[in-house]
């Protein structure tokens, strides 16, 4: 079935479920684990559930359907899922709650087996390639009260025009491609999300134009490897383009022209694919934030080789230098895995060395844990847990001292801040973010929400800056 027909079929199921649910005042809850791509998938799940007549609740106890959108990148996600499933058993016995589990973890056969065996009361299991079929799967459960297992092992299609309920009305996530071809040896993503598939440029531009018309000011382009956008489709080699778009760089330039959009971010690029045309596009496009998330993973060339990252410590540092030269005021954030198999003390020192040299705005640090099915899990020389933790603490100390140092540089500067609304910790204050993604807290009227305003930074704290309004 063609993708358009598939989506039309699902729209029919949405109507059928909505009819079943009429006048029942039903609720759904959703737990999202993992990355921004999963968050964007959850926004689509929420969109479908709301169109089927469910209203969101934060309490699992109040929900008529509980959806888990899982991640298999970190070990603790499994514990979290099984803990919640245990809690839900009694609630389901009392009120017949429907339980649906989807996402990356459900693409792993051993996980599905475990759920079937130990948690047989789960109603729906769907994978990353069958997310769009939630209406059909749910309808089958409502009609037949039978369990549905809907997982595809082959790469899924790119489905457009699914309903969506976004979590913000000013910042939007826009997935531009699915899957990954890189097979980093610690990572399970290529096995559970399949090979790279890019969305058609027309669909992306139309989505962002619509977002701008609805008042969205910031978009974050999402993909496992955004800078290989359209590469696996070989658009450039085939001489294809759509309104001049045939690569990630040309896509960035086209989005920069959309009226109403004021900030463009993207995650994550791969350092090995950071081509000059992308650097030039970032330099030339005024709306692209000059904060680049550039995943390092390790600063050691030996470990990078074991990780199958396809760049060296020196190449990473050269890339950073090149960008610093070409893009005024560019700053970086990164991801680092501590304690990958084979990491020696001197390898770890190399990681610290890169952190000292680049001076990242933020470092997302992870302790390596084996993922079943990846080459990393089978490697010898796994690092003992206590050494991993020791190294992690050392890195954390360095990163925090650098953040503190770096934050001081903001004091007295005037920053353009996109106002998100009231601060969660102090509702008398407003909160927003700088172009470099720093949280700023300040006093101001609620009407400032959704605007980009000038704020002078007056003091710094580890995880936020304090400021005062200069102009609106
Ligand atoms: S680039 Fe590497 S780390 Fe990122 S999703 Fe692909 S395999 Fe995983």
Short mmCIF file of C-alpha atoms and ligand atoms in Angstrom, two decimals:
data_model
loop_
_atom_site.label_atom_id
_atom_site.label_comp_id
_atom_site.label_asym_id
_atom_site.label_seq_id
_atom_site.Cartn_x
_atom_site.Cartn_y
_atom_site.Cartn_z
CA UNK A 1 0.00 0.00 0.00
CA UNK A 2 1.32 3.46 -0.89
CA UNK A 3 2.14 5.77 2.02
CA UNK A 4 -0.70 8.19 1.19
CA UNK A 5 -3.18 5.30 1.15
CA UNK A 6 -1.73 4.02 4.43
CA UNK A 7 -2.27 7.39 6.08
CA UNK A 8 -5.80 7.66 4.65
CA UNK A 9 -6.55 4.20 6.05
CA UNK A 10 -5.32 5.33 9.47
CA UNK A 11 -7.50 8.45 9.24
CA UNK A 12 -10.48 6.14 8.73
CA UNK A 13 -9.48 4.20 11.86
CA UNK A 14 -9.16 7.50 13.77
CA UNK A 15 -12.83 8.20 12.88
CA UNK A 16 -13.88 4.68 13.92
CA UNK A 17 -12.15 4.91 17.31
CA UNK A 18 -13.55 8.41 17.83
CA UNK A 19 -17.07 7.06 17.24
CA UNK A 20 -16.47 4.28 19.78
CA UNK A 21 -15.21 6.84 22.30
CA UNK A 22 -18.04 9.36 21.89
CA UNK A 23 -19.31 10.92 25.15
CA UNK A 24 -17.01 8.75 27.26
CA UNK A 25 -14.60 11.50 28.44
CA UNK A 26 -11.56 9.28 28.03
CA UNK A 27 -7.95 10.13 28.89
CA UNK A 28 -4.47 9.10 27.77
CA UNK A 29 -1.07 9.35 29.34
CA UNK A 30 2.24 9.03 27.57
CA UNK A 31 5.74 8.38 28.84
CA UNK A 32 8.51 9.31 26.44
CA UNK A 33 12.04 8.04 26.90
CA UNK A 34 15.17 8.98 25.00
CA UNK A 35 16.05 11.54 22.36
CA UNK A 36 14.39 14.48 20.59
CA UNK A 37 13.37 12.17 17.71
CA UNK A 38 11.38 10.11 20.15
CA UNK A 39 9.85 13.30 21.56
CA UNK A 40 8.78 14.24 18.05
CA UNK A 41 7.32 10.74 17.54
CA UNK A 42 5.40 11.16 20.80
CA UNK A 43 3.96 14.45 19.53
CA UNK A 44 2.54 12.43 16.61
CA UNK A 45 1.18 9.75 18.95
CA UNK A 46 -0.47 12.50 21.04
CA UNK A 47 -1.92 14.06 17.86
CA UNK A 48 -3.52 10.74 16.86
CA UNK A 49 -4.80 10.02 20.39
CA UNK A 50 -6.41 13.46 20.69
CA UNK A 51 -8.11 13.07 17.32
CA UNK A 52 -9.46 9.73 18.56
CA UNK A 53 -11.19 11.49 21.45
CA UNK A 54 -8.69 11.10 24.30
CA UNK A 55 -7.57 14.02 26.51
CA UNK A 56 -4.09 14.09 28.02
CA UNK A 57 -3.54 13.42 31.71
CA UNK A 58 -0.24 13.37 33.57
CA UNK A 59 -1.52 10.62 35.93
CA UNK A 60 -1.32 7.02 34.80
CA UNK A 61 -4.07 6.15 37.29
CA UNK A 62 -6.55 8.42 35.49
CA UNK A 63 -5.74 7.22 31.98
CA UNK A 64 -7.85 4.90 29.85
CA UNK A 65 -4.87 4.25 27.60
CA UNK A 66 -1.21 4.44 28.69
CA UNK A 67 1.39 4.71 25.95
CA UNK A 68 5.12 4.15 26.42
CA UNK A 69 7.43 5.44 23.73
CA UNK A 70 10.62 3.60 24.59
CA UNK A 71 14.33 4.05 23.98
CA UNK A 72 17.01 1.36 24.01
CA UNK A 73 20.08 3.55 24.03
CA UNK A 74 20.41 3.62 27.85
CA UNK A 75 20.07 0.72 30.26
CA UNK A 76 17.97 2.61 32.84
CA UNK A 77 15.09 3.01 30.34
CA UNK A 78 14.39 -0.75 30.67
CA UNK A 79 14.18 -0.55 34.48
CA UNK A 80 11.89 2.44 34.19
CA UNK A 81 9.57 0.66 31.74
CA UNK A 82 9.33 -2.56 33.75
CA UNK A 83 8.76 -0.61 36.98
CA UNK A 84 5.86 1.28 35.41
CA UNK A 85 4.38 -1.90 33.87
CA UNK A 86 4.41 -3.50 37.32
CA UNK A 87 2.55 -0.50 38.79
CA UNK A 88 0.03 -0.55 35.96
CA UNK A 89 -1.00 -4.18 36.45
CA UNK A 90 -3.27 -3.42 39.42
CA UNK A 91 -4.68 -0.28 37.79
CA UNK A 92 -5.51 -2.28 34.66
CA UNK A 93 -7.26 -4.96 36.72
CA UNK A 94 -9.44 -2.28 38.31
CA UNK A 95 -10.36 -0.15 35.30
CA UNK A 96 -9.29 -2.03 32.16
CA UNK A 97 -6.63 0.48 31.10
CA UNK A 98 -5.24 -0.23 27.63
CA UNK A 99 -1.44 -0.47 27.62
CA UNK A 100 0.52 0.26 24.44
CA UNK A 101 4.30 0.11 24.13
CA UNK A 102 6.18 1.37 21.10
CA UNK A 103 9.51 2.81 20.03
CA UNK A 104 13.07 1.56 19.70
CA UNK A 105 13.04 -1.02 22.50
CA UNK A 106 10.20 -2.88 20.78
CA UNK A 107 12.41 -3.46 17.71
CA UNK A 108 14.55 -5.76 19.88
CA UNK A 109 13.24 -9.34 19.75
CA UNK A 110 14.45 -10.21 23.27
CA UNK A 111 12.52 -7.27 24.74
CA UNK A 112 9.27 -8.22 23.01
CA UNK A 113 9.78 -11.80 24.20
CA UNK A 114 10.27 -10.59 27.77
CA UNK A 115 7.11 -8.48 27.67
CA UNK A 116 5.05 -11.31 26.18
CA UNK A 117 6.29 -13.65 28.89
CA UNK A 118 6.43 -11.46 31.98
CA UNK A 119 3.87 -8.75 31.21
CA UNK A 120 1.22 -10.59 29.11
CA UNK A 121 -1.39 -7.96 29.97
CA UNK A 122 0.23 -5.44 27.57
CA UNK A 123 -2.36 -4.87 24.81
CA UNK A 124 -0.36 -3.31 21.96
CA UNK A 125 3.27 -3.54 20.96
CA UNK A 126 4.35 -1.47 17.98
CA UNK A 127 7.77 -0.67 16.57
CA UNK A 128 9.52 2.36 15.11
CA UNK A 129 8.26 1.56 11.58
CA UNK A 130 4.59 1.07 12.59
CA UNK A 131 3.99 4.08 14.84
CA UNK A 132 1.54 5.54 12.29
CA UNK A 133 -0.68 2.45 12.73
CA UNK A 134 -1.65 3.17 16.33
CA UNK A 135 -5.29 4.00 15.31
CA UNK A 136 -5.68 0.64 13.54
CA UNK A 137 -3.99 -1.31 16.34
CA UNK A 138 -6.11 0.43 18.97
CA UNK A 139 -9.31 -0.17 17.03
CA UNK A 140 -8.52 -3.91 16.87
CA UNK A 141 -8.04 -4.01 20.64
CA UNK A 142 -11.28 -2.10 21.28
CA UNK A 143 -13.24 -4.31 18.89
CA UNK A 144 -11.81 -7.74 19.67
CA UNK A 145 -10.15 -7.31 23.07
CA UNK A 146 -7.22 -9.21 21.61
CA UNK A 147 -3.54 -8.38 21.92
CA UNK A 148 -1.87 -6.73 18.91
CA UNK A 149 1.81 -7.18 18.06
CA UNK A 150 2.69 -4.90 15.14
CA UNK A 151 6.42 -4.80 14.44
CA UNK A 152 8.20 -4.55 11.09
CA UNK A 153 11.78 -5.71 10.70
CA UNK A 154 12.35 -4.04 7.35
CA UNK A 155 12.96 -0.30 6.99
CA UNK A 156 9.74 1.65 7.23
CA UNK A 157 8.52 4.29 4.81
CA UNK A 158 8.45 8.03 5.42
CA UNK A 159 4.86 8.92 6.36
CA UNK A 160 3.63 12.48 5.95
CA UNK A 161 0.61 14.34 7.31
CA UNK A 162 0.12 12.46 10.55
CA UNK A 163 -1.83 14.44 13.13
CA UNK A 164 0.49 16.15 15.61
CA UNK A 165 0.08 17.76 19.03
CA UNK A 166 3.19 19.78 19.76
CA UNK A 167 4.39 20.38 23.30
CA UNK A 168 5.30 24.04 22.67
CA UNK A 169 3.61 26.74 20.62
CA UNK A 170 6.80 28.59 19.86
CA UNK A 171 9.55 25.98 19.38
CA UNK A 172 8.97 23.01 17.10
CA UNK A 173 10.87 19.82 16.40
CA UNK A 174 10.93 18.86 12.73
CA UNK A 175 12.31 15.43 11.83
CA UNK A 176 14.10 15.68 8.47
CA UNK A 177 15.37 12.12 8.19
CA UNK A 178 15.00 8.71 9.78
CA UNK A 179 17.48 5.94 10.52
CA UNK A 180 21.26 5.80 10.40
CA UNK A 181 23.93 4.16 8.23
CA UNK A 182 26.89 4.65 10.53
CA UNK A 183 26.93 1.65 12.88
CA UNK A 184 28.99 3.19 15.66
CA UNK A 185 29.99 0.09 17.61
CA UNK A 186 28.32 1.14 20.90
CA UNK A 187 25.02 2.17 19.32
CA UNK A 188 21.84 0.18 18.75
CA UNK A 189 20.05 2.87 16.70
CA UNK A 190 20.83 1.56 13.16
CA UNK A 191 19.43 -1.85 14.18
CA UNK A 192 16.17 -0.47 15.54
CA UNK A 193 15.56 2.54 13.30
CA UNK A 194 16.86 1.11 10.02
CA UNK A 195 18.83 2.76 7.22
CA UNK A 196 18.77 6.47 6.42
CA UNK A 197 15.61 7.77 4.75
CA UNK A 198 15.24 11.50 4.12
CA UNK A 199 11.96 13.37 3.94
CA UNK A 200 11.24 15.12 0.66
CA UNK A 201 12.39 18.79 0.84
CA UNK A 202 8.92 19.94 -0.24
CA UNK A 203 7.30 18.29 2.80
CA UNK A 204 9.85 19.84 5.18
CA UNK A 205 9.53 23.34 3.72
CA UNK A 206 5.72 23.11 3.75
CA UNK A 207 5.72 21.95 7.38
CA UNK A 208 8.02 24.78 8.51
CA UNK A 209 6.13 27.41 6.48
CA UNK A 210 2.93 26.29 8.20
CA UNK A 211 4.63 26.41 11.59
CA UNK A 212 5.75 29.98 10.88
CA UNK A 213 2.17 30.93 9.93
CA UNK A 214 0.98 29.45 13.24
CA UNK A 215 3.42 31.68 15.13
CA UNK A 216 6.34 29.29 15.75
CA UNK A 217 9.66 31.17 15.92
CA UNK A 218 12.19 28.40 16.42
CA UNK A 219 12.63 25.08 14.66
CA UNK A 220 15.02 22.26 15.52
CA UNK A 221 15.77 19.94 12.61
CA UNK A 222 16.12 16.37 13.80
CA UNK A 223 17.86 13.28 12.49
CA UNK A 224 20.40 10.71 13.66
CA UNK A 225 22.87 12.22 11.22
CA UNK A 226 21.35 15.41 9.82
CA UNK A 227 24.30 16.38 7.65
CA UNK A 228 23.86 13.32 5.49
CA UNK A 229 20.35 14.53 4.58
CA UNK A 230 19.44 13.32 1.03
CA UNK A 231 22.81 11.58 0.70
CA UNK A 232 21.50 8.02 0.77
CA UNK A 233 18.90 9.04 -1.82
CA UNK A 234 21.86 10.25 -3.94
CA UNK A 235 19.99 13.42 -4.89
CA UNK A 236 23.08 15.38 -5.78
CA UNK A 237 24.66 12.58 -7.85
CA UNK A 238 21.40 12.13 -9.72
CA UNK A 239 21.34 15.88 -10.41
CA UNK A 240 17.97 16.13 -8.67
CA UNK A 241 16.77 19.08 -6.70
CA UNK A 242 13.54 20.64 -5.49
CA UNK A 243 13.59 24.45 -5.59
CA UNK A 244 17.39 24.28 -5.34
CA UNK A 245 17.44 21.86 -2.39
CA UNK A 246 19.68 18.83 -2.87
CA UNK A 247 21.67 18.60 0.40
CA UNK A 248 21.61 19.57 4.08
CA UNK A 249 23.38 22.87 3.30
CA UNK A 250 20.80 23.88 0.68
CA UNK A 251 17.97 22.83 3.00
CA UNK A 252 19.36 25.13 5.72
CA UNK A 253 19.56 28.03 3.26
CA UNK A 254 15.95 27.47 2.14
CA UNK A 255 14.61 27.34 5.72
CA UNK A 256 16.52 30.53 6.50
CA UNK A 257 14.31 32.31 3.93
CA UNK A 258 11.01 31.35 5.57
CA UNK A 259 9.33 34.48 6.98
CA UNK A 260 8.42 34.26 10.65
CA UNK A 261 11.02 31.65 11.61
CA UNK A 262 13.69 33.43 13.62
CA UNK A 263 15.88 30.61 14.95
CA UNK A 264 17.07 27.39 13.35
CA UNK A 265 18.84 24.63 15.29
CA UNK A 266 19.75 21.08 14.29
CA UNK A 267 20.73 17.85 16.07
CA UNK A 268 22.79 15.78 15.55
CA UNK A 269 25.41 16.21 12.88
CA UNK A 270 28.25 13.70 12.55
CA UNK A 271 31.75 15.26 12.58
CA UNK A 272 32.87 13.06 9.64
CA UNK A 273 30.09 14.50 7.44
CA UNK A 274 30.52 18.17 8.38
CA UNK A 275 31.25 19.44 4.89
CA UNK A 276 32.36 22.96 3.93
CA UNK A 277 29.02 23.81 2.30
CA UNK A 278 27.29 23.24 5.68
CA UNK A 279 29.85 25.44 7.48
CA UNK A 280 29.30 28.17 4.87
CA UNK A 281 25.52 27.92 5.22
CA UNK A 282 25.79 28.33 9.01
CA UNK A 283 28.07 31.33 8.48
CA UNK A 284 25.80 32.98 5.89
CA UNK A 285 22.35 32.32 7.36
CA UNK A 286 21.42 34.84 10.05
CA UNK A 287 18.72 32.62 11.59
CA UNK A 288 20.93 29.57 12.20
CA UNK A 289 22.02 29.59 15.85
CA UNK A 290 25.78 29.73 16.16
CA UNK A 291 25.70 26.89 18.68
CA UNK A 292 26.72 23.62 17.11
CA UNK A 293 26.13 20.29 18.80
CA UNK A 294 29.13 18.26 17.63
CA UNK A 295 29.18 14.79 19.22
CA UNK A 296 32.75 13.87 20.22
CA UNK A 297 32.08 10.56 22.08
CA UNK A 298 35.80 10.14 22.88
CA UNK A 299 38.88 12.31 22.51
CA UNK A 300 41.13 9.33 21.89
CA UNK A 301 41.89 8.30 18.32
CA UNK A 302 42.29 4.68 19.52
CA UNK A 303 38.86 4.62 21.13
CA UNK A 304 37.26 6.47 18.22
CA UNK A 305 38.54 3.69 15.96
CA UNK A 306 37.06 1.05 18.25
CA UNK A 307 33.83 3.03 18.25
CA UNK A 308 33.85 3.11 14.42
CA UNK A 309 33.45 6.89 14.44
CA UNK A 310 35.65 7.43 11.35
CA UNK A 311 37.52 10.55 12.58
CA UNK A 312 40.57 11.10 14.74
CA UNK A 313 41.14 13.41 17.70
CA UNK A 314 43.14 15.70 15.40
CA UNK A 315 40.46 15.77 12.70
CA UNK A 316 37.82 16.69 15.29
CA UNK A 317 39.96 19.53 16.64
CA UNK A 318 40.75 20.75 13.10
CA UNK A 319 37.03 20.83 12.32
CA UNK A 320 36.35 22.90 15.44
CA UNK A 321 39.18 25.29 14.51
CA UNK A 322 37.89 25.61 10.96
CA UNK A 323 34.41 26.51 12.22
CA UNK A 324 35.77 28.96 14.81
CA UNK A 325 37.68 30.70 12.02
CA UNK A 326 34.77 30.86 9.60
CA UNK A 327 31.78 31.43 11.88
CA UNK A 328 32.11 34.43 14.21
CA UNK A 329 31.19 33.65 17.86
CA UNK A 330 30.43 29.99 17.19
CA UNK A 331 30.23 27.81 20.32
CA UNK A 332 29.85 24.06 20.78
CA UNK A 333 28.10 21.43 22.85
CA UNK A 334 28.91 17.74 22.70
CA UNK A 335 28.21 14.15 23.83
CA UNK A 336 30.90 12.06 25.52
CA UNK A 337 30.82 8.38 26.45
CA UNK A 338 33.12 7.48 29.34
CA UNK A 339 34.54 3.98 29.78
CA UNK A 340 33.98 2.43 26.35
CA UNK A 341 35.63 -1.02 25.97
CA UNK A 342 39.40 -0.70 25.69
CA UNK A 343 39.57 2.89 27.03
CA UNK A 344 42.85 3.28 28.92
CA UNK A 345 43.83 6.03 31.34
CA UNK A 346 45.78 7.75 28.59
CA UNK A 347 42.79 7.51 26.19
CA UNK A 348 40.66 9.16 28.85
CA UNK A 349 43.30 11.90 29.26
CA UNK A 350 42.87 12.58 25.52
CA UNK A 351 39.15 13.15 26.11
CA UNK A 352 39.93 15.61 28.91
CA UNK A 353 42.42 17.31 26.58
CA UNK A 354 39.78 17.88 23.87
CA UNK A 355 37.34 19.23 26.48
CA UNK A 356 40.00 21.68 27.71
CA UNK A 357 40.81 22.80 24.17
CA UNK A 358 37.27 23.23 22.78
CA UNK A 359 35.70 24.69 25.95
CA UNK A 360 32.19 23.37 25.28
CA UNK A 361 29.11 25.32 26.40
CA UNK A 362 27.65 22.02 27.62
CA UNK A 363 28.73 18.38 27.63
CA UNK A 364 26.19 15.56 27.79
CA UNK A 365 28.13 12.83 29.59
CA UNK A 366 27.28 9.14 29.64
CA UNK A 367 28.84 6.12 31.29
CA UNK A 368 29.19 3.35 28.71
CA UNK A 369 26.80 0.45 29.14
CA UNK A 370 26.71 -2.58 26.82
CA UNK A 371 23.80 -2.77 24.39
CA UNK A 372 22.83 -6.29 23.36
CA UNK A 373 23.36 -6.79 19.62
CA UNK A 374 26.10 -4.19 19.15
CA UNK A 375 29.78 -5.00 18.44
CA UNK A 376 30.77 -3.03 21.57
CA UNK A 377 28.97 -5.51 23.80
CA UNK A 378 31.18 -8.34 22.55
CA UNK A 379 34.49 -6.48 22.84
CA UNK A 380 37.12 -7.62 25.25
CA UNK A 381 38.76 -5.19 27.69
CA UNK A 382 35.49 -3.87 29.11
CA UNK A 383 36.31 -1.18 31.67
CA UNK A 384 35.42 -2.05 35.29
CA UNK A 385 32.46 -0.08 36.67
CA UNK A 386 34.41 1.65 39.43
CA UNK A 387 36.96 2.99 36.93
CA UNK A 388 34.17 4.21 34.64
CA UNK A 389 32.58 6.08 37.56
CA UNK A 390 35.91 7.55 38.67
CA UNK A 391 36.58 8.85 35.16
CA UNK A 392 33.04 10.12 34.81
CA UNK A 393 33.39 12.15 38.04
CA UNK A 394 36.71 13.57 36.86
CA UNK A 395 35.18 14.65 33.55
CA UNK A 396 32.13 16.10 35.31
CA UNK A 397 34.37 18.17 37.57
CA UNK A 398 36.27 19.57 34.58
CA UNK A 399 33.09 20.30 32.62
CA UNK A 400 31.43 22.06 35.55
CA UNK A 401 34.48 24.22 36.21
CA UNK A 402 34.52 25.19 32.53
CA UNK A 403 30.80 26.00 32.52
CA UNK A 404 31.26 28.19 35.60
CA UNK A 405 34.17 29.98 33.96
CA UNK A 406 32.29 30.35 30.70
CA UNK A 407 29.12 31.66 32.38
CA UNK A 408 31.10 34.56 33.84
CA UNK A 409 31.75 35.79 30.30
CA UNK A 410 28.02 36.38 29.86
CA UNK A 411 27.80 38.90 32.72
CA UNK A 412 27.19 42.40 31.38
CA UNK A 413 26.47 41.17 27.85
CA UNK A 414 23.16 41.75 26.09
CA UNK A 415 21.58 38.54 24.81
CA UNK A 416 18.65 37.94 22.48
CA UNK A 417 16.32 35.74 24.52
CA UNK A 418 13.33 33.81 23.23
CA UNK A 419 10.84 34.04 26.10
CA UNK A 420 9.22 30.68 26.90
CA UNK A 421 6.94 31.81 29.75
CA UNK A 422 6.86 31.54 33.54
CA UNK A 423 9.79 29.83 35.24
CA UNK A 424 8.76 26.44 36.66
CA UNK A 425 10.87 26.94 39.79
CA UNK A 426 9.81 30.53 40.38
CA UNK A 427 6.50 31.48 38.74
CA UNK A 428 7.11 35.17 39.58
CA UNK A 429 9.92 35.17 37.04
CA UNK A 430 10.02 34.54 33.30
CA UNK A 431 12.36 32.12 31.56
CA UNK A 432 13.82 31.97 28.08
CA UNK A 433 16.88 30.88 26.13
CA UNK A 434 19.76 32.65 24.46
CA UNK A 435 20.90 31.74 20.97
CA UNK A 436 23.56 29.58 22.70
CA UNK A 437 20.71 27.77 24.49
CA UNK A 438 21.51 29.13 27.97
CA UNK A 439 18.51 29.38 30.28
CA UNK A 440 17.90 32.97 31.41
CA UNK A 441 15.60 33.89 34.32
CA UNK A 442 14.32 37.47 34.61
CA UNK A 443 11.46 39.64 35.85
CA UNK A 444 8.93 40.70 33.25
CA UNK A 445 5.32 40.84 32.17
CA UNK A 446 3.69 37.70 30.80
CA UNK A 447 2.97 39.48 27.50
CA UNK A 448 6.66 39.01 26.70
CA UNK A 449 6.03 35.28 26.22
CA UNK A 450 6.87 34.04 22.70
CA UNK A 451 8.90 37.18 21.88
CA UNK A 452 12.60 37.55 21.26
CA UNK A 453 13.83 40.38 23.49
CA UNK A 454 17.13 41.93 24.63
CA UNK A 455 18.20 40.90 28.11
CA UNK A 456 21.26 42.09 29.98
CA UNK A 457 22.89 39.31 31.99
CA UNK A 458 23.48 40.37 35.59
CA UNK A 459 24.64 37.20 37.33
CA UNK A 460 25.51 33.58 36.61
CA UNK A 461 24.61 30.30 38.26
CA UNK A 462 25.70 26.82 37.18
CA UNK A 463 22.60 25.94 35.16
CA UNK A 464 21.08 29.36 34.41
CA UNK A 465 21.81 33.07 34.07
CA UNK A 466 19.91 35.95 35.71
CA UNK A 467 19.08 38.94 33.55
CA UNK A 468 17.10 42.14 33.23
CA UNK A 469 14.95 43.30 30.33
CA UNK A 470 16.61 45.97 28.16
CA UNK A 471 14.15 46.25 25.27
CA UNK A 472 11.08 44.44 23.99
S1 LIG B 1 25.72 8.18 14.13
FE1 LIG B 1 26.47 6.53 15.45
S2 LIG B 1 25.72 7.18 17.48
FE2 LIG B 1 24.53 8.34 16.01
S3 LIG B 1 22.69 7.11 15.67
FE3 LIG B 1 24.15 6.54 14.07
S4 LIG B 1 25.20 4.75 14.90
FE4 LIG B 1 24.19 5.76 16.63
#
